[in-house]
Amino acid sequence: MTETRTTCPYCGVGCGVVASVEGEAVSVRGDETHPANLGRLCVKGSALGETTGLQGRLLRPAVDGLEVDWAQALNAAGERLREIIDTWGPQAVAFYASGQLLTEDYYAANKLMKGFIGAANIDTNSRLCMSSAVVGYKRAFGEDVVPCSYDDVENSDLVVLVGSNAAWTHPVLYQRLVQAKRNNPQMKVVVIDPRRTATCDIADLHLALAPGSDAGLFVGLLNVIQGTDEWPVERVAAFCGLSPQDIGTFYDWFITAPRAITLYTMGINQSASGSDKCNAIINVHLASGKFNRPGCGPFSLTGQPNAMGGREVGGLANQLAAHMNFEPDDLSRVARFWGTERLAQTPGLMAVELFDAIARGEVKAVWIMGTNPAVSLPDSHAVCQALAGCPLVMVSEVMNDTDTSRFAHIRFPALGWGEKDGTVTNSERRISRQRAFLPAPGEAKPDWWIVAQMAKRLGYGEAFAWQHPHEIFCEHAALTAFENDGARALNLHDLAALTREEWDQLEPYQWPTGDFPRRNIVPVNPLLHGATVSALYPLILNSGRIRDQWHTMTRTGYVARLMQHIAEPFVEVCPADAVRFSLCDGQLARISSPRGVMVVRVRINDGIREGEAFAPMHWNAEFSRQGKVNALVEGRCDPVSGQPESKQTAVRILPWQPAWQGELYAREWPEMPSSAYWWRKASRLTVAGDQPLLSWVMDYASDRGWQLQVAQTGERSSVLAWHEGLLMLGFWEGTALPALAHTVIEAAFQSPPVLASERHALLNGQSVGKEADPGRIICSCFSVGENTIREAIVGGCDSVTALGAKLRCGTNCGSCVPELKGLFQDNPEMSARTAFQGLSR
């Protein structure tokens, strides 16, 4: 067995991982020596060993739908790109990159696009999550410098989380905060979020403010700090929809706390006024002196594993390179360093405007690297139309079939996690090695290699003659140090001369921030830039992540245990709105905006404000029909950062009652007739529509000579298909969605029941023999279900700690702890005990 120290490819916490390979089996554990996580992993990180299979992988290059060798693919791409550049100029070409790329990949792509093709039309999906934070830091400090570290979170007296459900989106950092609060009971935590989320589990104060009103809350705090009265508490209360008492408590805690830190992420950034919100937060830290000292500061948490690395190399269209800008001195400096006379002189197209330009025919060629904009960008239908009409779409991709790659003329198979080799930078500016421990599958290649080969075919090979990512990293580090007289905090001169062996063995390295000579308090005029509700569209829809999935599910959607907690797209509304719109919990609903429609299942949640709704961002055409939330979202952007508004979309919601609903389990997926609604995971498909499928399922099974077992009772029907003792298929349908013991059904495919009574129980979708149904899975780490947990509570487990000792739930990543606590609420006596025990796990 071999062990390799690497990093996790999910969120911006940047956890260290030890990957062990024995034969074809990969297992992982947290790296106890890595300062980001000190050995802890979340459920997604813990399941990384289950993502290294080759199911669905893109393994060979393809041109116009035909597999070819690398030379043919690169030659075709180079010829088509060159023709477009010669005919329409460099502005007709664009790259769209990703925070999933390694720093070396990012550097190569940025250098080719800006330095040699000669246009700055390279942007990244980080535009969708971090670009407003970049603007905030640059306006305040003159540079994109994050002035905090994770140690500051643990050593603060007041931790403010704004627009962040860190318990689910940055779970390991959140668990560090949980432990810090346990160690220091005097620490206070304030959560500022319209929704009550799992993060509120440790909140001393939850401010459920009106969507988009964050700037007003912090401008009011700044007024108190500075002793002005333009935004008195009463005005803030009216603006934010909060009580003056709660606002006063927050302001008092912030002003009196010796140390205060504010963590903010997508709820702040993904806004048409995100840049101003970021500066409103930074302002209160600068004005109060709670800045640039331990336990203090404005801390933007990056969403992706290398969003920060992309920002360092200049991967955004309005950056040049290495924290340099489109200014005369910087342009001269970068041109001389790269040895180019073709350097782009002005900023390029940002993400939303880039795809608008594709739609208008101004951009003729786009190279998409490691991201899925047909799902992740707002107004996804318009994005798909733009790609369908683009003369040249190239993708560098790990997976063979994504919503975006379906539009590709040329596909390049890229290396995935465990196969590629390079560096990433996490939220606290810590550079870590992401090391390869698996061989390259098929003909997949590193992204930097693909870029370098393309540069060669465009005539720029001499400037891209790297043979190893170590050379690219050292070049990037040298550029950060080039003619750097201290004006730029990003200066990796210590790393620019690393040998190959030193780079291979590089320990996590956090670059220093300097003394922040510029500390600008930026005037902010709070305005509500969000969507406007109307009689036709009376709800504000918010979107975001769920606990166990990542981005558009191309990796996590194939991992069975990561689909246990939440597998179906949904919308959450409060009880009052459920009554208002005639919605029932578990019912299907049709949500529409002027741009599109989605059909999802309703969840009633009293943590949602009245007049608002929430739907997750992950689902796509691979895993659902009409489950894409971005089909509804308008592409309104912050005028400074270009970051689109993803948190406020005016929608209407109506109940949708299909004629039938069903559940299909199959050993191998058949080609299904079209249905109005479906979602799938692994071996399970949930469907609904106007035409029942029972007859089709029976014909399908009979045609294969399988033995059928059929039951029909009233408005419910079911069928099992057997072959040589194996369960091949099971189908249950009715006018309502059948209530099934899903874990029992899944187990029957592995260990088929033999007795007639057991098969009859399975035909009814219930437990086989004495096997208990664990119910809805709450702890994905150990597959512990709600029924099992409730039985343990009834049996005497009176705390989360006791549940962990008996069932192990909550003892690994901790992400399920808030839900475990919630199960005690059904029993007032247990609820009181749990509240008293507070943060115990």
CSV table of N, CA and C in Angstrom, one decimal, residues 354-481:
chain,number,residue,atom,x,y,z
A,354,LEU,N,-19.5,37.6,-21.3
A,354,LEU,CA,-18.8,36.7,-22.2
A,354,LEU,C,-19.8,35.8,-23.0
A,355,PHE,N,-20.7,35.2,-22.3
A,355,PHE,CA,-21.7,34.3,-22.9
A,355,PHE,C,-22.7,35.1,-23.7
A,356,ASP,N,-23.0,36.4,-23.2
A,356,ASP,CA,-23.9,37.3,-24.0
A,356,ASP,C,-23.2,37.6,-25.4
A,357,ALA,N,-21.9,37.8,-25.3
A,357,ALA,CA,-21.1,38.1,-26.5
A,357,ALA,C,-21.1,36.9,-27.5
A,358,ILE,N,-21.1,35.7,-26.9
A,358,ILE,CA,-21.2,34.5,-27.7
A,358,ILE,C,-22.5,34.4,-28.4
A,359,ALA,N,-23.6,34.8,-27.7
A,359,ALA,CA,-24.9,34.8,-28.2
A,359,ALA,C,-25.1,35.8,-29.4
A,360,ARG,N,-24.4,36.9,-29.2
A,360,ARG,CA,-24.5,37.9,-30.3
A,360,ARG,C,-23.6,37.6,-31.5
A,361,GLY,N,-22.7,36.6,-31.4
A,361,GLY,CA,-21.9,36.3,-32.4
A,361,GLY,C,-20.5,37.0,-32.4
A,362,GLU,N,-20.3,37.8,-31.4
A,362,GLU,CA,-19.0,38.5,-31.3
A,362,GLU,C,-17.8,37.6,-30.9
A,363,VAL,N,-18.1,36.7,-30.0
A,363,VAL,CA,-17.1,35.7,-29.7
A,363,VAL,C,-17.4,34.4,-30.5
A,364,LYS,N,-16.4,34.0,-31.3
A,364,LYS,CA,-16.6,32.9,-32.2
A,364,LYS,C,-16.1,31.5,-31.7
A,365,ALA,N,-15.2,31.6,-30.7
A,365,ALA,CA,-14.6,30.4,-30.2
A,365,ALA,C,-14.5,30.5,-28.7
A,366,VAL,N,-14.9,29.5,-28.0
A,366,VAL,CA,-14.8,29.5,-26.5
A,366,VAL,C,-14.2,28.1,-26.1
A,367,TRP,N,-13.2,28.2,-25.2
A,367,TRP,CA,-12.6,27.0,-24.6
A,367,TRP,C,-12.9,27.0,-23.2
A,368,ILE,N,-13.7,25.9,-22.8
A,368,ILE,CA,-14.2,25.8,-21.4
A,368,ILE,C,-13.4,24.7,-20.7
A,369,MET,N,-12.9,25.1,-19.6
A,369,MET,CA,-11.9,24.2,-18.9
A,369,MET,C,-12.5,23.9,-17.5
A,370,GLY,N,-12.9,22.6,-17.3
A,370,GLY,CA,-13.2,22.1,-15.9
A,370,GLY,C,-14.4,22.8,-15.3
A,371,THR,N,-15.4,23.2,-16.0
A,371,THR,CA,-16.6,23.8,-15.4
A,371,THR,C,-17.8,23.5,-16.4
A,372,ASN,N,-19.0,23.8,-15.8
A,372,ASN,CA,-20.2,23.4,-16.5
A,372,ASN,C,-21.2,24.6,-16.6
A,373,PRO,N,-20.8,25.6,-17.4
A,373,PRO,CA,-21.6,26.8,-17.4
A,373,PRO,C,-23.0,26.7,-17.9
A,374,ALA,N,-23.3,25.6,-18.6
A,374,ALA,CA,-24.7,25.4,-19.0
A,374,ALA,C,-25.6,25.1,-17.9
A,375,VAL,N,-25.0,24.8,-16.7
A,375,VAL,CA,-25.8,24.6,-15.5
A,375,VAL,C,-25.6,25.7,-14.5
A,376,SER,N,-24.3,26.2,-14.4
A,376,SER,CA,-24.0,27.0,-13.3
A,376,SER,C,-24.2,28.5,-13.5
A,377,LEU,N,-24.2,28.9,-14.8
A,377,LEU,CA,-24.5,30.3,-15.1
A,377,LEU,C,-26.0,30.7,-15.0
A,378,PRO,N,-26.3,31.9,-14.6
A,378,PRO,CA,-27.7,32.3,-14.6
A,378,PRO,C,-28.3,32.3,-16.1
A,379,ASP,N,-29.6,32.2,-16.1
A,379,ASP,CA,-30.4,32.1,-17.4
A,379,ASP,C,-29.8,31.0,-18.3
A,380,SER,N,-29.8,29.8,-17.7
A,380,SER,CA,-29.0,28.7,-18.3
A,380,SER,C,-29.6,28.4,-19.7
A,381,HIS,N,-30.9,28.6,-20.0
A,381,HIS,CA,-31.4,28.3,-21.3
A,381,HIS,C,-30.7,29.2,-22.3
A,382,ALA,N,-30.5,30.5,-22.0
A,382,ALA,CA,-29.8,31.4,-22.9
A,382,ALA,C,-28.4,31.0,-23.1
A,383,VAL,N,-27.7,30.5,-22.0
A,383,VAL,CA,-26.3,30.0,-22.2
A,383,VAL,C,-26.3,28.8,-23.1
A,384,CYS,N,-27.2,27.9,-23.0
A,384,CYS,CA,-27.3,26.8,-23.9
A,384,CYS,C,-27.5,27.2,-25.4
A,385,GLN,N,-28.4,28.2,-25.6
A,385,GLN,CA,-28.6,28.7,-26.9
A,385,GLN,C,-27.3,29.4,-27.5
A,386,ALA,N,-26.6,30.1,-26.6
A,386,ALA,CA,-25.4,30.7,-27.1
A,386,ALA,C,-24.4,29.7,-27.5
A,387,LEU,N,-24.2,28.6,-26.7
A,387,LEU,CA,-23.2,27.6,-27.0
A,387,LEU,C,-23.7,26.8,-28.3
A,388,ALA,N,-25.0,26.6,-28.5
A,388,ALA,CA,-25.4,25.9,-29.6
A,388,ALA,C,-25.1,26.6,-30.9
A,389,GLY,N,-25.1,28.0,-30.8
A,389,GLY,CA,-24.8,28.8,-32.0
A,389,GLY,C,-23.4,29.2,-32.2
A,390,CYS,N,-22.5,28.8,-31.3
A,390,CYS,CA,-21.1,29.2,-31.4
A,390,CYS,C,-20.3,28.3,-32.4
A,391,PRO,N,-19.6,29.0,-33.3
A,391,PRO,CA,-18.9,28.2,-34.3
A,391,PRO,C,-17.9,27.2,-33.8
A,392,LEU,N,-17.2,27.5,-32.6
A,392,LEU,CA,-16.2,26.6,-32.1
A,392,LEU,C,-16.3,26.5,-30.6
A,393,VAL,N,-16.7,25.4,-30.0
A,393,VAL,CA,-16.8,25.2,-28.6
A,393,VAL,C,-15.8,24.0,-28.3
A,394,MET,N,-14.8,24.3,-27.4
A,394,MET,CA,-13.9,23.3,-27.0
A,394,MET,C,-14.0,23.1,-25.5
A,395,VAL,N,-13.9,21.9,-25.0
A,395,VAL,CA,-14.0,21.6,-23.6
A,395,VAL,C,-12.8,20.8,-23.2
A,396,SER,N,-12.2,21.1,-22.1
A,396,SER,CA,-11.3,20.2,-21.4
A,396,SER,C,-12.0,19.7,-20.2
A,397,GLU,N,-12.3,18.4,-20.1
A,397,GLU,CA,-13.2,17.9,-19.2
A,397,GLU,C,-12.8,16.5,-18.7
A,398,VAL,N,-13.2,16.2,-17.5
A,398,VAL,CA,-13.0,14.9,-16.9
A,398,VAL,C,-14.1,13.9,-17.3
A,399,MET,N,-15.4,14.4,-17.3
A,399,MET,CA,-16.5,13.6,-17.6
A,399,MET,C,-16.9,13.7,-19.1
A,400,ASN,N,-17.4,12.6,-19.5
A,400,ASN,CA,-17.8,12.5,-21.0
A,400,ASN,C,-19.1,13.2,-21.3
A,401,ASP,N,-20.0,13.2,-20.4
A,401,ASP,CA,-21.3,13.7,-20.7
A,401,ASP,C,-21.8,14.7,-19.7
A,402,THR,N,-21.6,16.0,-20.0
A,402,THR,CA,-22.2,17.1,-19.1
A,402,THR,C,-23.1,17.9,-19.9
A,403,ASP,N,-23.9,18.8,-19.2
A,403,ASP,CA,-24.8,19.7,-20.0
A,403,ASP,C,-24.0,20.5,-20.9
A,404,THR,N,-22.8,20.9,-20.6
A,404,THR,CA,-22.0,21.8,-21.4
A,404,THR,C,-21.3,21.0,-22.5
A,405,SER,N,-20.7,19.9,-22.2
A,405,SER,CA,-19.9,19.1,-23.2
A,405,SER,C,-20.8,18.7,-24.4
A,406,ARG,N,-22.1,18.6,-24.2
A,406,ARG,CA,-23.0,18.3,-25.3
A,406,ARG,C,-22.9,19.2,-26.5
A,407,PHE,N,-22.4,20.5,-26.2
A,407,PHE,CA,-22.3,21.5,-27.2
A,407,PHE,C,-20.9,21.5,-27.9
A,408,ALA,N,-20.0,20.7,-27.4
A,408,ALA,CA,-18.6,20.8,-27.8
A,408,ALA,C,-18.3,20.2,-29.2
A,409,HIS,N,-17.6,21.0,-30.0
A,409,HIS,CA,-17.1,20.5,-31.2
A,409,HIS,C,-15.8,19.6,-31.0
A,410,ILE,N,-15.0,20.1,-30.0
A,410,ILE,CA,-13.8,19.4,-29.7
A,410,ILE,C,-13.7,19.1,-28.2
A,411,ARG,N,-13.4,17.9,-27.8
A,411,ARG,CA,-13.3,17.5,-26.4
A,411,ARG,C,-11.9,17.0,-26.1
A,412,PHE,N,-11.3,17.6,-25.0
A,412,PHE,CA,-10.0,17.1,-24.6
A,412,PHE,C,-10.2,16.4,-23.2
A,413,PRO,N,-9.7,15.2,-23.1
A,413,PRO,CA,-9.9,14.5,-21.8
A,413,PRO,C,-8.8,15.0,-20.9
A,414,ALA,N,-9.2,15.5,-19.7
A,414,ALA,CA,-8.3,16.1,-18.7
A,414,ALA,C,-8.2,15.1,-17.5
A,415,LEU,N,-7.1,15.3,-16.8
A,415,LEU,CA,-6.8,14.5,-15.6
A,415,LEU,C,-7.8,15.0,-14.5
A,416,GLY,N,-8.1,14.1,-13.6
A,416,GLY,CA,-9.0,14.5,-12.5
A,416,GLY,C,-8.2,14.4,-11.2
A,417,TRP,N,-8.9,14.6,-10.1
A,417,TRP,CA,-8.3,14.5,-8.7
A,417,TRP,C,-7.6,13.2,-8.6
A,418,GLY,N,-6.4,13.2,-8.0
A,418,GLY,CA,-5.7,11.9,-7.8
A,418,GLY,C,-4.8,11.6,-9.0
A,419,GLU,N,-5.0,12.3,-10.1
A,419,GLU,CA,-4.2,12.0,-11.3
A,419,GLU,C,-3.3,13.2,-11.7
A,420,LYS,N,-3.8,14.4,-11.3
A,420,LYS,CA,-3.0,15.6,-11.7
A,420,LYS,C,-2.1,16.1,-10.6
A,421,ASP,N,-1.1,16.9,-10.9
A,421,ASP,CA,0.0,17.2,-10.0
A,421,ASP,C,0.2,18.7,-10.1
A,422,GLY,N,0.1,19.4,-8.9
A,422,GLY,CA,0.3,20.9,-8.9
A,422,GLY,C,0.1,21.4,-7.6
A,423,THR,N,-0.4,22.7,-7.5
A,423,THR,CA,-0.6,23.4,-6.3
A,423,THR,C,-2.0,24.0,-6.3
A,424,VAL,N,-2.5,24.3,-5.1
A,424,VAL,CA,-3.8,25.1,-4.9
A,424,VAL,C,-3.5,26.0,-3.8
A,425,THR,N,-4.3,27.1,-3.7
A,425,THR,CA,-4.3,28.0,-2.6
A,425,THR,C,-5.7,28.1,-1.9
A,426,ASN,N,-5.7,28.0,-0.6
A,426,ASN,CA,-7.0,28.0,0.0
A,426,ASN,C,-7.4,29.4,0.5
A,427,SER,N,-8.5,29.4,1.3
A,427,SER,CA,-9.1,30.7,1.7
A,427,SER,C,-8.1,31.6,2.5
A,428,GLU,N,-7.2,31.0,3.2
A,428,GLU,CA,-6.3,31.7,4.1
A,428,GLU,C,-4.9,31.9,3.5
A,429,ARG,N,-4.9,31.9,2.1
A,429,ARG,CA,-3.6,32.2,1.4
A,429,ARG,C,-2.6,31.1,1.5
A,430,ARG,N,-3.0,29.9,1.8
A,430,ARG,CA,-2.1,28.8,2.1
A,430,ARG,C,-1.9,27.9,0.8
A,431,ILE,N,-0.7,27.9,0.3
A,431,ILE,CA,-0.4,27.1,-0.9
A,431,ILE,C,-0.1,25.7,-0.5
A,432,SER,N,-0.8,24.7,-1.1
A,432,SER,CA,-0.5,23.3,-0.8
A,432,SER,C,-0.4,22.5,-2.1
A,433,ARG,N,0.4,21.4,-1.9
A,433,ARG,CA,0.5,20.6,-3.1
A,433,ARG,C,-0.6,19.6,-3.3
A,434,GLN,N,-1.2,19.5,-4.5
A,434,GLN,CA,-2.1,18.5,-4.8
A,434,GLN,C,-1.3,17.5,-5.7
A,435,ARG,N,-1.1,16.3,-5.1
A,435,ARG,CA,-0.2,15.3,-5.7
A,435,ARG,C,-1.0,14.2,-6.4
A,436,ALA,N,-0.4,13.7,-7.4
A,436,ALA,CA,-0.9,12.6,-8.1
A,436,ALA,C,-0.6,11.3,-7.4
A,437,PHE,N,-1.5,10.3,-7.4
A,437,PHE,CA,-1.2,9.0,-6.8
A,437,PHE,C,-1.9,7.9,-7.7
A,438,LEU,N,-2.5,8.3,-8.8
A,438,LEU,CA,-3.1,7.3,-9.7
A,438,LEU,C,-2.5,7.6,-11.1
A,439,PRO,N,-2.4,6.5,-11.9
A,439,PRO,CA,-2.0,6.7,-13.3
A,439,PRO,C,-3.0,7.5,-14.1
A,440,ALA,N,-2.6,8.1,-15.2
A,440,ALA,CA,-3.5,8.8,-16.1
A,440,ALA,C,-4.4,7.7,-16.7
A,441,PRO,N,-5.7,7.9,-16.7
A,441,PRO,CA,-6.6,6.9,-17.3
A,441,PRO,C,-6.7,7.2,-18.8
A,442,GLY,N,-6.8,6.1,-19.6
A,442,GLY,CA,-7.0,6.3,-21.1
A,442,GLY,C,-5.9,7.2,-21.6
A,443,GLU,N,-6.3,8.3,-22.3
A,443,GLU,CA,-5.4,9.2,-22.9
A,443,GLU,C,-5.5,10.6,-22.3
A,444,ALA,N,-6.1,10.7,-21.1
A,444,ALA,CA,-6.2,11.9,-20.4
A,444,ALA,C,-4.9,12.6,-20.1
A,445,LYS,N,-4.9,14.0,-20.2
A,445,LYS,CA,-3.7,14.7,-20.0
A,445,LYS,C,-3.9,15.9,-19.0
A,446,PRO,N,-2.8,16.4,-18.5
A,446,PRO,CA,-3.0,17.6,-17.6
A,446,PRO,C,-3.5,18.8,-18.4
A,447,ASP,N,-4.2,19.7,-17.8
A,447,ASP,CA,-4.7,20.9,-18.4
A,447,ASP,C,-3.6,21.8,-18.9
A,448,TRP,N,-2.5,21.9,-18.1
A,448,TRP,CA,-1.4,22.8,-18.5
A,448,TRP,C,-0.7,22.2,-19.8
A,449,TRP,N,-0.7,20.9,-19.9
A,449,TRP,CA,-0.1,20.3,-21.1
A,449,TRP,C,-0.9,20.6,-22.3
A,450,ILE,N,-2.2,20.5,-22.2
A,450,ILE,CA,-3.1,20.8,-23.3
A,450,ILE,C,-3.0,22.2,-23.8
A,451,VAL,N,-2.9,23.1,-22.8
A,451,VAL,CA,-2.7,24.5,-23.2
A,451,VAL,C,-1.4,24.8,-23.9
A,452,ALA,N,-0.3,24.1,-23.4
A,452,ALA,CA,1.0,24.3,-24.0
A,452,ALA,C,1.0,23.8,-25.4
A,453,GLN,N,0.4,22.6,-25.6
A,453,GLN,CA,0.3,22.1,-27.0
A,453,GLN,C,-0.5,22.9,-27.9
A,454,MET,N,-1.5,23.6,-27.4
A,454,MET,CA,-2.3,24.5,-28.2
A,454,MET,C,-1.5,25.7,-28.6
A,455,ALA,N,-0.7,26.2,-27.6
A,455,ALA,CA,0.2,27.4,-27.8
A,455,ALA,C,1.2,27.0,-28.9
A,456,LYS,N,1.7,25.8,-28.9
A,456,LYS,CA,2.7,25.4,-29.9
A,456,LYS,C,2.0,25.4,-31.3
A,457,ARG,N,0.8,25.0,-31.4
A,457,ARG,CA,0.1,25.0,-32.7
A,457,ARG,C,-0.3,26.4,-33.2
A,458,LEU,N,-0.4,27.3,-32.3
A,458,LEU,CA,-0.7,28.7,-32.6
A,458,LEU,C,0.6,29.5,-32.9
A,459,GLY,N,1.8,28.8,-32.8
A,459,GLY,CA,3.0,29.5,-33.1
A,459,GLY,C,3.7,30.1,-31.9
A,460,TYR,N,3.3,29.7,-30.7
A,460,TYR,CA,3.9,30.3,-29.5
A,460,TYR,C,4.6,29.3,-28.6
A,461,GLY,N,5.0,28.2,-29.2
A,461,GLY,CA,5.6,27.1,-28.4
A,461,GLY,C,6.8,27.4,-27.6
A,462,GLU,N,7.6,28.3,-28.0
A,462,GLU,CA,8.9,28.6,-27.3
A,462,GLU,C,8.6,29.2,-25.9
A,463,ALA,N,7.5,29.9,-25.7
A,463,ALA,CA,7.1,30.5,-24.4
A,463,ALA,C,6.4,29.5,-23.5
A,464,PHE,N,6.1,28.3,-24.1
A,464,PHE,CA,5.3,27.3,-23.3
A,464,PHE,C,6.0,26.0,-23.4
A,465,ALA,N,7.3,26.0,-23.3
A,465,ALA,CA,8.1,24.8,-23.5
A,465,ALA,C,8.3,24.0,-22.2
A,466,TRP,N,7.3,24.1,-21.3
A,466,TRP,CA,7.5,23.4,-20.0
A,466,TRP,C,7.4,21.9,-20.2
A,467,GLN,N,8.1,21.2,-19.3
A,467,GLN,CA,8.1,19.7,-19.3
A,467,GLN,C,7.4,19.2,-18.1
A,468,HIS,N,7.2,20.1,-17.1
A,468,HIS,CA,6.7,19.6,-15.8
A,468,HIS,C,6.0,20.8,-15.1
A,469,PRO,N,5.0,20.5,-14.3
A,469,PRO,CA,4.3,21.6,-13.6
A,469,PRO,C,5.2,22.4,-12.6
A,470,HIS,N,6.3,21.8,-12.2
A,470,HIS,CA,7.2,22.5,-11.3
A,470,HIS,C,7.8,23.7,-12.0
A,471,GLU,N,8.1,23.6,-13.3
A,471,GLU,CA,8.6,24.7,-14.0
A,471,GLU,C,7.6,25.8,-14.1
A,472,ILE,N,6.3,25.5,-14.3
A,472,ILE,CA,5.3,26.5,-14.4
A,472,ILE,C,5.1,27.2,-13.0
A,473,PHE,N,5.1,26.5,-11.9
A,473,PHE,CA,5.0,27.1,-10.6
A,473,PHE,C,6.1,28.1,-10.4
A,474,CYS,N,7.3,27.7,-10.7
A,474,CYS,CA,8.4,28.6,-10.4
A,474,CYS,C,8.4,29.8,-11.3
A,475,GLU,N,7.8,29.7,-12.5
A,475,GLU,CA,7.7,30.8,-13.4
A,475,GLU,C,6.6,31.8,-12.8
A,476,HIS,N,5.5,31.2,-12.3
A,476,HIS,CA,4.5,32.0,-11.7
A,476,HIS,C,5.0,32.7,-10.4
A,477,ALA,N,5.8,32.0,-9.6
A,477,ALA,CA,6.4,32.6,-8.4
A,477,ALA,C,7.3,33.7,-8.8
A,478,ALA,N,8.1,33.5,-9.8
A,478,ALA,CA,9.1,34.5,-10.2
A,478,ALA,C,8.3,35.8,-10.7
A,479,LEU,N,7.2,35.6,-11.4
A,479,LEU,CA,6.5,36.8,-11.9
A,479,LEU,C,5.9,37.6,-10.7
A,480,THR,N,5.5,36.9,-9.6
A,480,THR,CA,5.0,37.7,-8.4
A,480,THR,C,6.1,38.5,-7.8
A,481,ALA,N,7.4,38.0,-8.0
A,481,ALA,CA,8.5,38.7,-7.4
A,481,ALA,C,9.2,39.7,-8.4
